[in-house]
Short mmCIF file of C-alpha atoms in Angstrom, two decimals:
data_model
loop_
_atom_site.label_atom_id
_atom_site.label_comp_id
_atom_site.label_asym_id
_atom_site.label_seq_id
_atom_site.Cartn_x
_atom_site.Cartn_y
_atom_site.Cartn_z
CA MET A 1 -26.37 -9.48 15.11
CA LYS A 2 -25.28 -7.80 11.88
CA ILE A 3 -28.28 -6.81 9.76
CA LEU A 4 -28.56 -5.63 6.16
CA MET A 5 -31.69 -3.74 5.15
CA ILE A 6 -32.47 -4.02 1.41
CA ILE A 7 -34.59 -1.21 0.00
CA PRO A 8 -34.44 0.79 -3.27
CA ARG A 9 -34.03 4.22 -1.65
CA LEU A 10 -34.25 6.01 1.68
CA ALA A 11 -36.75 8.70 0.74
CA GLY A 12 -40.41 9.19 0.07
CA GLY A 13 -42.65 6.76 1.95
CA GLY A 14 -43.57 4.73 5.00
CA ALA A 15 -41.27 1.78 4.27
CA GLU A 16 -38.31 4.11 3.96
CA ARG A 17 -39.15 5.83 7.24
CA VAL A 18 -39.36 2.46 8.97
CA VAL A 19 -35.84 1.58 7.76
CA SER A 20 -34.59 5.01 8.84
CA ASN A 21 -36.11 4.62 12.31
CA LEU A 22 -34.81 1.09 12.74
CA SER A 23 -31.29 2.11 11.74
CA MET A 24 -31.36 4.86 14.39
CA GLN A 25 -32.57 2.41 17.04
CA PHE A 26 -30.69 -0.77 16.14
CA ASN A 27 -27.12 0.46 15.80
CA ASN A 28 -26.01 -0.37 19.34
CA SER A 29 -24.10 -3.00 21.28
CA LYS A 30 -26.65 -5.70 20.41
CA TYR A 31 -27.25 -4.93 16.72
CA GLY A 32 -25.39 -3.42 13.80
CA MET A 33 -27.48 -2.35 10.82
CA ASP A 34 -26.38 -1.33 7.31
CA MET A 35 -28.49 -0.52 4.25
CA LEU A 36 -28.28 -1.57 0.60
CA LEU A 37 -29.91 1.00 -1.71
CA ASP A 38 -30.51 0.91 -5.45
CA TYR A 39 -30.19 4.67 -5.88
CA ASN A 40 -28.61 7.67 -4.19
CA ASP A 41 -31.92 9.06 -2.97
CA ILE A 42 -31.71 9.77 0.76
CA GLU A 43 -34.06 12.09 2.67
CA TYR A 44 -34.31 10.43 6.07
CA PRO A 45 -31.66 10.30 8.81
CA TYR A 46 -29.84 7.05 9.41
CA LEU A 47 -27.05 5.34 11.29
CA GLY A 48 -24.81 2.62 9.90
CA LYS A 49 -23.15 2.13 6.55
CA VAL A 50 -25.04 2.76 3.31
CA ILE A 51 -24.12 0.77 0.20
CA ILE A 52 -25.47 2.43 -2.96
CA LEU A 53 -25.53 0.56 -6.29
CA ASN A 54 -26.05 3.70 -8.43
CA ARG A 55 -24.35 6.63 -6.71
CA ASP A 56 -24.88 8.95 -9.68
CA PHE A 57 -28.66 8.48 -9.89
CA LYS A 58 -31.72 9.08 -7.71
CA ALA A 59 -33.92 6.88 -9.90
CA ALA A 60 -33.72 4.46 -12.81
CA THR A 61 -32.88 6.27 -16.04
CA SER A 62 -34.14 3.45 -18.27
CA ILE A 63 -35.56 -0.08 -18.16
CA ARG A 64 -32.09 -1.35 -19.07
CA ASN A 65 -30.54 0.56 -16.15
CA GLU A 66 -33.18 -0.86 -13.79
CA PHE A 67 -32.60 -4.42 -15.02
CA LEU A 68 -28.82 -4.07 -14.65
CA THR A 69 -29.35 -2.78 -11.12
CA TYR A 70 -31.28 -5.94 -10.26
CA ILE A 71 -28.47 -8.10 -11.66
CA ARG A 72 -25.82 -6.20 -9.71
CA LYS A 73 -27.89 -6.38 -6.53
CA ALA A 74 -28.38 -10.13 -6.88
CA ALA A 75 -24.66 -10.67 -7.46
CA LEU A 76 -23.73 -8.54 -4.47
CA LEU A 77 -26.23 -10.26 -2.18
CA TYR A 78 -24.98 -13.69 -3.26
CA LYS A 79 -21.39 -12.66 -2.51
CA MET A 80 -22.34 -11.19 0.87
CA LYS A 81 -24.23 -14.31 1.91
CA LYS A 82 -21.46 -16.64 0.68
CA ASN A 83 -18.91 -14.69 2.72
CA HIS A 84 -21.22 -14.50 5.76
CA MET A 85 -21.01 -10.70 5.86
CA TYR A 86 -24.37 -10.32 7.65
CA ASP A 87 -26.41 -12.50 9.97
CA CYS A 88 -29.77 -11.30 8.72
CA TYR A 89 -31.01 -9.91 5.39
CA ILE A 90 -34.26 -7.92 5.55
CA SER A 91 -35.93 -6.84 2.28
CA HIS A 92 -38.59 -4.13 1.94
CA SER A 93 -39.89 -4.25 -1.65
CA ASP A 94 -41.26 -6.91 -3.98
CA VAL A 95 -38.21 -7.08 -6.25
CA SER A 96 -35.90 -7.00 -3.22
CA HIS A 97 -37.85 -9.96 -1.79
CA ILE A 98 -37.25 -11.94 -4.97
CA LEU A 99 -33.52 -11.17 -4.97
CA ASN A 100 -33.25 -11.90 -1.26
CA ILE A 101 -34.81 -15.33 -1.78
CA ILE A 102 -32.98 -16.41 -4.94
CA THR A 103 -29.58 -15.57 -3.43
CA GLY A 104 -30.24 -18.12 -0.71
CA ARG A 105 -30.29 -18.30 3.08
CA LYS A 106 -27.02 -20.11 3.76
CA ASN A 107 -25.30 -18.82 6.91
CA CYS A 108 -28.00 -16.20 7.47
CA LYS A 109 -31.59 -15.40 8.40
CA MET A 110 -33.92 -14.07 5.69
CA ILE A 111 -36.87 -11.75 6.53
CA LEU A 112 -39.38 -10.16 4.14
CA VAL A 113 -41.33 -7.04 5.16
CA GLN A 114 -44.70 -6.62 3.44
CA HIS A 115 -45.66 -2.94 3.31
CA SER A 116 -48.17 -3.05 0.44
CA GLN A 117 -51.28 -4.98 -0.43
CA ARG A 118 -51.55 -7.26 -3.44
CA ALA A 119 -53.60 -4.64 -5.32
CA ASN A 120 -50.48 -2.46 -5.41
CA VAL A 121 -48.42 -5.38 -6.73
CA GLN A 122 -50.93 -5.89 -9.54
CA ARG A 123 -50.33 -2.31 -10.68
CA SER A 124 -46.59 -2.84 -11.08
CA LYS A 125 -44.90 -3.60 -14.40
CA ILE A 126 -43.74 -7.06 -13.35
CA SER A 127 -46.86 -7.96 -11.36
CA ARG A 128 -47.28 -11.48 -12.79
CA ILE A 129 -43.72 -12.42 -11.91
CA ILE A 130 -44.07 -11.02 -8.39
CA VAL A 131 -47.37 -12.76 -7.68
CA PHE A 132 -46.09 -16.09 -9.07
CA PHE A 133 -42.87 -15.83 -7.08
CA ALA A 134 -44.70 -14.81 -3.89
CA LYS A 135 -47.04 -17.79 -4.05
CA LYS A 136 -44.25 -20.24 -4.80
CA TYR A 137 -41.24 -19.00 -2.84
CA TYR A 138 -42.08 -16.48 -0.07
CA GLN A 139 -42.66 -19.47 2.20
CA ARG A 140 -38.88 -20.05 2.12
CA ALA A 141 -38.26 -16.92 4.19
CA ASP A 142 -37.50 -17.42 7.87
CA HIS A 143 -40.02 -14.78 8.80
CA ILE A 144 -42.53 -12.35 7.28
CA ILE A 145 -43.21 -8.97 8.89
CA ALA A 146 -46.58 -7.45 7.92
CA VAL A 147 -47.32 -3.80 8.71
CA SER A 148 -51.00 -4.47 9.41
CA GLN A 149 -53.29 -7.36 10.25
CA GLY A 150 -54.90 -6.96 6.83
CA ILE A 151 -51.56 -7.45 5.09
CA ALA A 152 -50.86 -10.48 7.31
CA LYS A 153 -54.21 -12.00 6.39
CA GLU A 154 -53.54 -11.36 2.70
CA CYS A 155 -50.13 -13.08 2.93
CA THR A 156 -51.87 -16.16 4.29
CA GLU A 157 -54.84 -16.18 1.92
CA GLU A 158 -53.22 -14.95 -1.31
CA TYR A 159 -49.67 -16.28 -0.99
CA SER A 160 -50.36 -19.40 1.14
CA ILE A 161 -47.75 -18.45 3.75
CA ASP A 162 -48.02 -20.27 7.08
CA ARG A 163 -49.58 -17.89 9.64
CA GLU A 164 -47.03 -18.79 12.30
CA LYS A 165 -44.31 -17.33 10.07
CA ILE A 166 -45.99 -13.92 10.03
CA THR A 167 -45.73 -11.18 12.66
CA THR A 168 -47.69 -7.93 12.46
CA ILE A 169 -45.67 -4.88 13.48
CA TRP A 170 -47.12 -1.41 13.03
CA ASN A 171 -44.90 1.38 11.76
CA GLY A 172 -43.79 3.35 14.81
CA SER A 173 -43.56 7.11 15.32
CA ASP A 174 -41.06 9.11 17.36
CA LEU A 175 -43.48 10.55 19.93
CA GLN A 176 -40.92 12.81 21.59
CA ARG A 177 -39.84 14.30 18.28
CA ILE A 178 -43.46 14.88 17.26
CA LYS A 179 -44.20 16.52 20.60
CA GLU A 180 -41.30 18.93 20.15
CA ALA A 181 -42.17 19.58 16.50
CA ILE A 182 -45.77 20.53 17.38
CA ARG A 183 -44.49 23.31 19.65
CA ALA A 184 -42.05 24.67 17.05
CA PRO A 185 -42.75 28.19 15.73
CA ILE A 186 -44.38 28.62 12.31
CA ASN A 187 -43.50 31.15 9.63
CA GLU A 188 -45.59 34.09 8.38
CA GLU A 189 -47.08 32.19 5.44
CA GLN A 190 -48.17 29.32 7.67
CA SER A 191 -49.65 31.80 10.14
CA ARG A 192 -51.79 33.25 7.34
CA TRP A 193 -53.05 29.77 6.47
CA LEU A 194 -54.22 29.31 10.07
CA ALA A 195 -55.39 32.87 10.71
CA THR A 196 -59.15 32.48 10.30
CA GLY A 197 -61.88 29.86 10.39
CA LYS A 198 -61.94 26.11 10.98
CA ILE A 199 -58.81 24.29 9.78
CA VAL A 200 -59.11 20.89 8.09
CA ILE A 201 -55.80 19.27 7.12
CA THR A 202 -54.41 16.27 5.26
CA MET A 203 -51.01 15.18 4.00
CA GLY A 204 -49.62 12.91 1.33
CA ARG A 205 -48.38 12.87 -2.24
CA TYR A 206 -50.66 14.40 -4.87
CA VAL A 207 -51.49 11.11 -6.57
CA SER A 208 -54.78 9.39 -7.33
CA SER A 209 -54.47 6.74 -4.63
CA LYS A 210 -54.44 9.38 -1.87
CA GLY A 211 -57.98 10.52 -2.75
CA HIS A 212 -57.37 14.25 -2.37
CA ILE A 213 -59.64 15.16 -5.27
CA HIS A 214 -62.57 13.65 -3.34
CA LEU A 215 -61.64 15.66 -0.23
CA ILE A 216 -61.50 18.88 -2.26
CA ARG A 217 -64.95 18.23 -3.71
CA ALA A 218 -66.34 17.27 -0.29
CA PHE A 219 -64.86 20.42 1.21
CA SER A 220 -66.94 22.55 -1.14
CA ARG A 221 -69.93 21.47 0.99
CA VAL A 222 -68.09 22.28 4.23
CA VAL A 223 -67.44 25.79 2.96
CA LYS A 224 -71.19 26.33 2.55
CA ARG A 225 -71.51 25.83 6.33
CA TYR A 226 -68.24 27.54 7.24
CA PRO A 227 -67.37 30.10 4.52
CA ASP A 228 -64.03 31.07 6.11
CA SER A 229 -62.84 27.49 6.74
CA LYS A 230 -59.56 26.28 5.26
CA LEU A 231 -58.38 22.95 3.84
CA LEU A 232 -54.59 22.51 3.94
CA LEU A 233 -53.08 19.84 1.67
CA LEU A 234 -49.51 19.13 2.79
CA GLY A 235 -47.54 17.48 0.01
CA ASP A 236 -46.96 17.74 -3.71
CA GLY A 237 -46.99 15.61 -6.81
CA GLU A 238 -48.11 14.96 -10.36
CA LEU A 239 -51.76 15.95 -9.84
CA ARG A 240 -51.11 19.48 -8.57
CA GLY A 241 -52.37 21.00 -11.84
CA ILE A 242 -55.62 19.01 -11.70
CA TYR A 243 -56.14 20.01 -8.07
CA GLU A 244 -55.61 23.66 -8.98
CA LYS A 245 -58.15 23.42 -11.80
CA THR A 246 -60.73 21.73 -9.55
CA ILE A 247 -60.22 24.38 -6.87
CA GLU A 248 -60.79 27.09 -9.48
CA ILE A 249 -63.94 25.47 -10.90
CA LEU A 250 -65.40 25.10 -7.39
CA HIS A 251 -64.41 28.69 -6.48
CA LEU A 252 -62.37 27.48 -3.51
CA GLU A 253 -59.28 29.63 -4.13
CA ASN A 254 -59.68 31.31 -0.73
CA ASN A 255 -60.40 28.07 1.10
CA VAL A 256 -58.15 25.27 -0.24
CA ILE A 257 -54.38 25.71 0.02
CA LEU A 258 -51.88 23.43 -1.72
CA CYS A 259 -49.10 23.83 0.81
CA GLY A 260 -46.37 21.75 -0.82
CA PHE A 261 -44.03 19.57 1.23
CA GLN A 262 -43.44 20.95 4.72
CA ASN A 263 -40.24 20.39 6.68
CA ASN A 264 -42.30 20.27 9.86
CA PRO A 265 -45.86 19.13 9.10
CA PHE A 266 -46.48 18.45 12.79
CA ALA A 267 -46.56 22.16 13.68
CA LEU A 268 -49.49 22.57 11.27
CA LEU A 269 -51.19 19.32 12.29
CA GLY A 270 -51.07 20.30 15.95
CA ARG A 271 -52.70 23.65 15.20
CA SER A 272 -55.54 22.27 13.04
CA ASP A 273 -59.08 21.23 13.99
CA VAL A 274 -59.59 17.99 12.03
CA PHE A 275 -57.35 15.65 10.03
CA VAL A 276 -58.93 13.84 7.07
CA PHE A 277 -57.22 10.86 5.42
CA PRO A 278 -59.09 10.14 2.14
CA SER A 279 -56.86 7.36 0.77
CA LYS A 280 -58.20 4.65 -1.53
CA TRP A 281 -55.64 2.09 -0.38
CA GLU A 282 -52.72 1.87 2.03
CA GLY A 283 -50.63 -0.87 3.57
CA PHE A 284 -50.93 0.71 6.99
CA GLY A 285 -51.63 4.46 6.99
CA TYR A 286 -48.58 6.17 8.48
CA ALA A 287 -50.01 9.69 8.08
CA LEU A 288 -53.14 8.73 10.01
CA GLU A 289 -51.02 7.41 12.85
CA GLU A 290 -48.91 10.57 12.92
CA ALA A 291 -52.00 12.79 13.00
CA ILE A 292 -53.33 10.85 15.99
CA CYS A 293 -49.97 11.33 17.71
CA CYS A 294 -50.38 15.08 17.17
CA GLY A 295 -53.56 15.04 19.27
CA ILE A 296 -55.99 15.93 16.50
CA PRO A 297 -59.40 14.30 15.80
CA CYS A 298 -59.15 12.13 12.68
CA ILE A 299 -61.49 11.04 9.91
CA SER A 300 -60.30 8.27 7.61
CA THR A 301 -61.66 6.35 4.67
CA ASP A 302 -61.96 2.62 5.30
CA PHE A 303 -59.03 1.81 3.01
CA LYS A 304 -57.35 -1.57 2.92
CA TYR A 305 -55.48 -1.94 5.18
CA GLY A 306 -54.88 -0.33 8.56
CA ALA A 307 -57.66 2.19 9.17
CA ARG A 308 -59.88 -0.23 11.10
CA GLU A 309 -56.94 -1.35 13.21
CA ILE A 310 -55.77 2.18 13.96
CA LEU A 311 -59.28 3.41 14.84
CA ARG A 312 -60.18 0.12 16.56
CA TYR A 313 -63.24 -0.88 14.60
CA ASN A 314 -63.85 -4.63 14.52
CA GLY A 315 -66.75 -4.78 12.09
CA GLU A 316 -66.35 -6.79 8.91
CA GLU A 317 -69.07 -5.24 6.73
CA ILE A 318 -68.38 -2.93 3.79
CA LEU A 319 -69.15 0.56 5.07
CA LYS A 320 -72.09 2.39 3.54
CA ASP A 321 -72.07 5.28 6.00
CA ALA A 322 -69.82 6.92 8.59
CA VAL A 323 -68.91 4.99 11.75
CA TYR A 324 -68.08 7.11 14.80
CA THR A 325 -65.70 5.10 16.99
CA LYS A 326 -64.12 6.16 20.28
CA TYR A 327 -60.89 6.89 18.41
CA GLY A 328 -62.04 8.61 15.21
CA VAL A 329 -64.40 8.39 12.26
CA LEU A 330 -64.36 5.75 9.53
CA ILE A 331 -66.07 6.63 6.24
CA PRO A 332 -66.53 4.71 2.96
CA VAL A 333 -63.77 4.87 0.36
CA CYS A 334 -64.76 7.29 -2.39
CA ASN A 335 -65.68 5.99 -5.83
CA GLY A 336 -64.61 7.69 -9.05
CA GLU A 337 -61.31 8.87 -10.44
CA VAL A 338 -59.57 12.15 -11.10
CA GLY A 339 -61.39 13.99 -13.89
CA ASP A 340 -64.85 12.66 -13.06
CA SER A 341 -67.82 14.98 -12.56
CA ILE A 342 -67.21 17.92 -10.23
CA ALA A 343 -70.51 17.23 -8.45
CA CYS A 344 -70.14 15.40 -5.13
CA ASN A 345 -70.92 11.70 -5.16
CA SER A 346 -72.53 9.95 -2.19
CA GLU A 347 -69.24 9.01 -0.50
CA GLU A 348 -68.00 12.59 -0.76
CA GLU A 349 -71.24 13.81 0.80
CA ILE A 350 -70.70 11.40 3.70
CA MET A 351 -67.15 12.76 4.04
CA ALA A 352 -68.44 16.35 4.14
CA GLU A 353 -71.08 15.49 6.73
CA ALA A 354 -68.48 13.75 8.92
CA ILE A 355 -66.15 16.77 8.76
CA ILE A 356 -68.98 19.13 9.74
CA LYS A 357 -70.12 16.87 12.59
CA VAL A 358 -66.64 16.56 14.08
CA LEU A 359 -66.04 20.31 13.74
CA GLU A 360 -69.28 21.05 15.57
CA ASP A 361 -69.24 18.33 18.25
CA LYS A 362 -66.73 19.59 20.83
CA GLU A 363 -67.50 16.75 23.24
CA TYR A 364 -66.76 14.12 20.60
CA GLN A 365 -63.52 15.90 19.68
CA LYS A 366 -62.48 15.86 23.33
CA LYS A 367 -63.39 12.18 23.68
CA ILE A 368 -61.34 11.17 20.62
CA ILE A 369 -58.27 13.09 21.74
CA GLU A 370 -58.46 11.73 25.30
CA ASN A 371 -58.97 8.13 24.22
CA ASN A 372 -56.09 8.24 21.75
CA SER A 373 -53.76 9.90 24.27
CA ASN A 374 -54.12 6.81 26.45
CA ARG A 375 -52.88 4.45 23.73
CA LEU A 376 -49.97 6.33 22.17
CA TYR A 377 -47.50 3.60 23.16
CA GLU A 378 -49.11 1.42 20.45
CA PHE A 379 -47.83 3.93 17.88
CA SER A 380 -44.42 4.54 19.42
CA LEU A 381 -40.96 3.66 18.21
CA GLU A 382 -40.40 1.89 21.52
CA CYS A 383 -43.27 -0.49 20.81
CA MET A 384 -42.12 -1.07 17.22
CA VAL A 385 -38.52 -1.74 18.26
CA ALA A 386 -39.63 -4.16 20.99
CA ARG A 387 -41.71 -6.12 18.48
CA TRP A 388 -38.85 -6.11 15.98
CA SER A 389 -36.43 -7.39 18.62
CA GLU A 390 -38.81 -10.27 19.34
CA ALA A 391 -39.05 -11.09 15.63
CA LEU A 392 -35.27 -11.01 15.14
CA GLY A 393 -34.83 -13.34 18.08
CA ARG A 394 -37.21 -16.00 16.71
#
């Protein structure tokens, strides 16, 4: 089967890593996989041919450039499908879904992969068009892949897609690579970060949706209990300046470290005491999965969607307090936005209490790590590839 993956770029997020991983796994005697990218922005490894619409750019330089890219992509997809160049066309973004559908399904199979919840769509510039199109035309796809049960449920309830057309496939992690990366040596600067005290860690872009500002404020309470504890924020982004200012106001300069992007985050994750994932929303929660694969106790906000699935909590109520499952801790999503009062709100206090409890309860830490170690196949590339093979064969 010849497959074309349609995605704007091959850098930055969970969807892009999924395409990267699938290309590495699916270029064999049974499958051949190429990728169609909008822009020349590639961070992740891949196998197969890459077709890039804008080789001179890593991102759209103007609205006009973005619109012309959509036109060129639609024309190219139509030509490819007419000439039966690929057996299956798999799109990974809302605009790519639209172009995949309008260029038809003659001589080919058409699959849409839903990575994001509708709330994310509503924040986009063309949200009304996307929502209208999804409700009216997504049903035409041969198959829908959802990255979490929550996304699958939303596809059914919000877009009226038949449930039998939808398969949930979690994003998979390369367990062997993570295992090797954990054991890799760290540099002198990283050694200083880990030198003293309890180590709390998180990772993700410095943007509002990741909730880091709430974690920083909550950590000010942890420091009162453990004055030499450290919070490591792996990543970077537009809110770095605001984080720095908040750290200064709370006098956390010796406790909170903005580490920037790390080539090997797993070496730091594997040497830390607790991972906290404070996101406000996610489609799945790739970073939470990766932290579990590193053998570290995890605390996560109850974002939509993925956290309850990953930590195996079946309750349906809106959380008002922390829930301590056998696989990690679920806490309420934090209210407020960047720039709100520096004082901790109630959700941040719950977060701080959960961090302190996990740091102090060695038996619970051991239980979490042991329970998760027995279910790592659920998070593996092998499991993801097996589920994908089933979906492609339908």
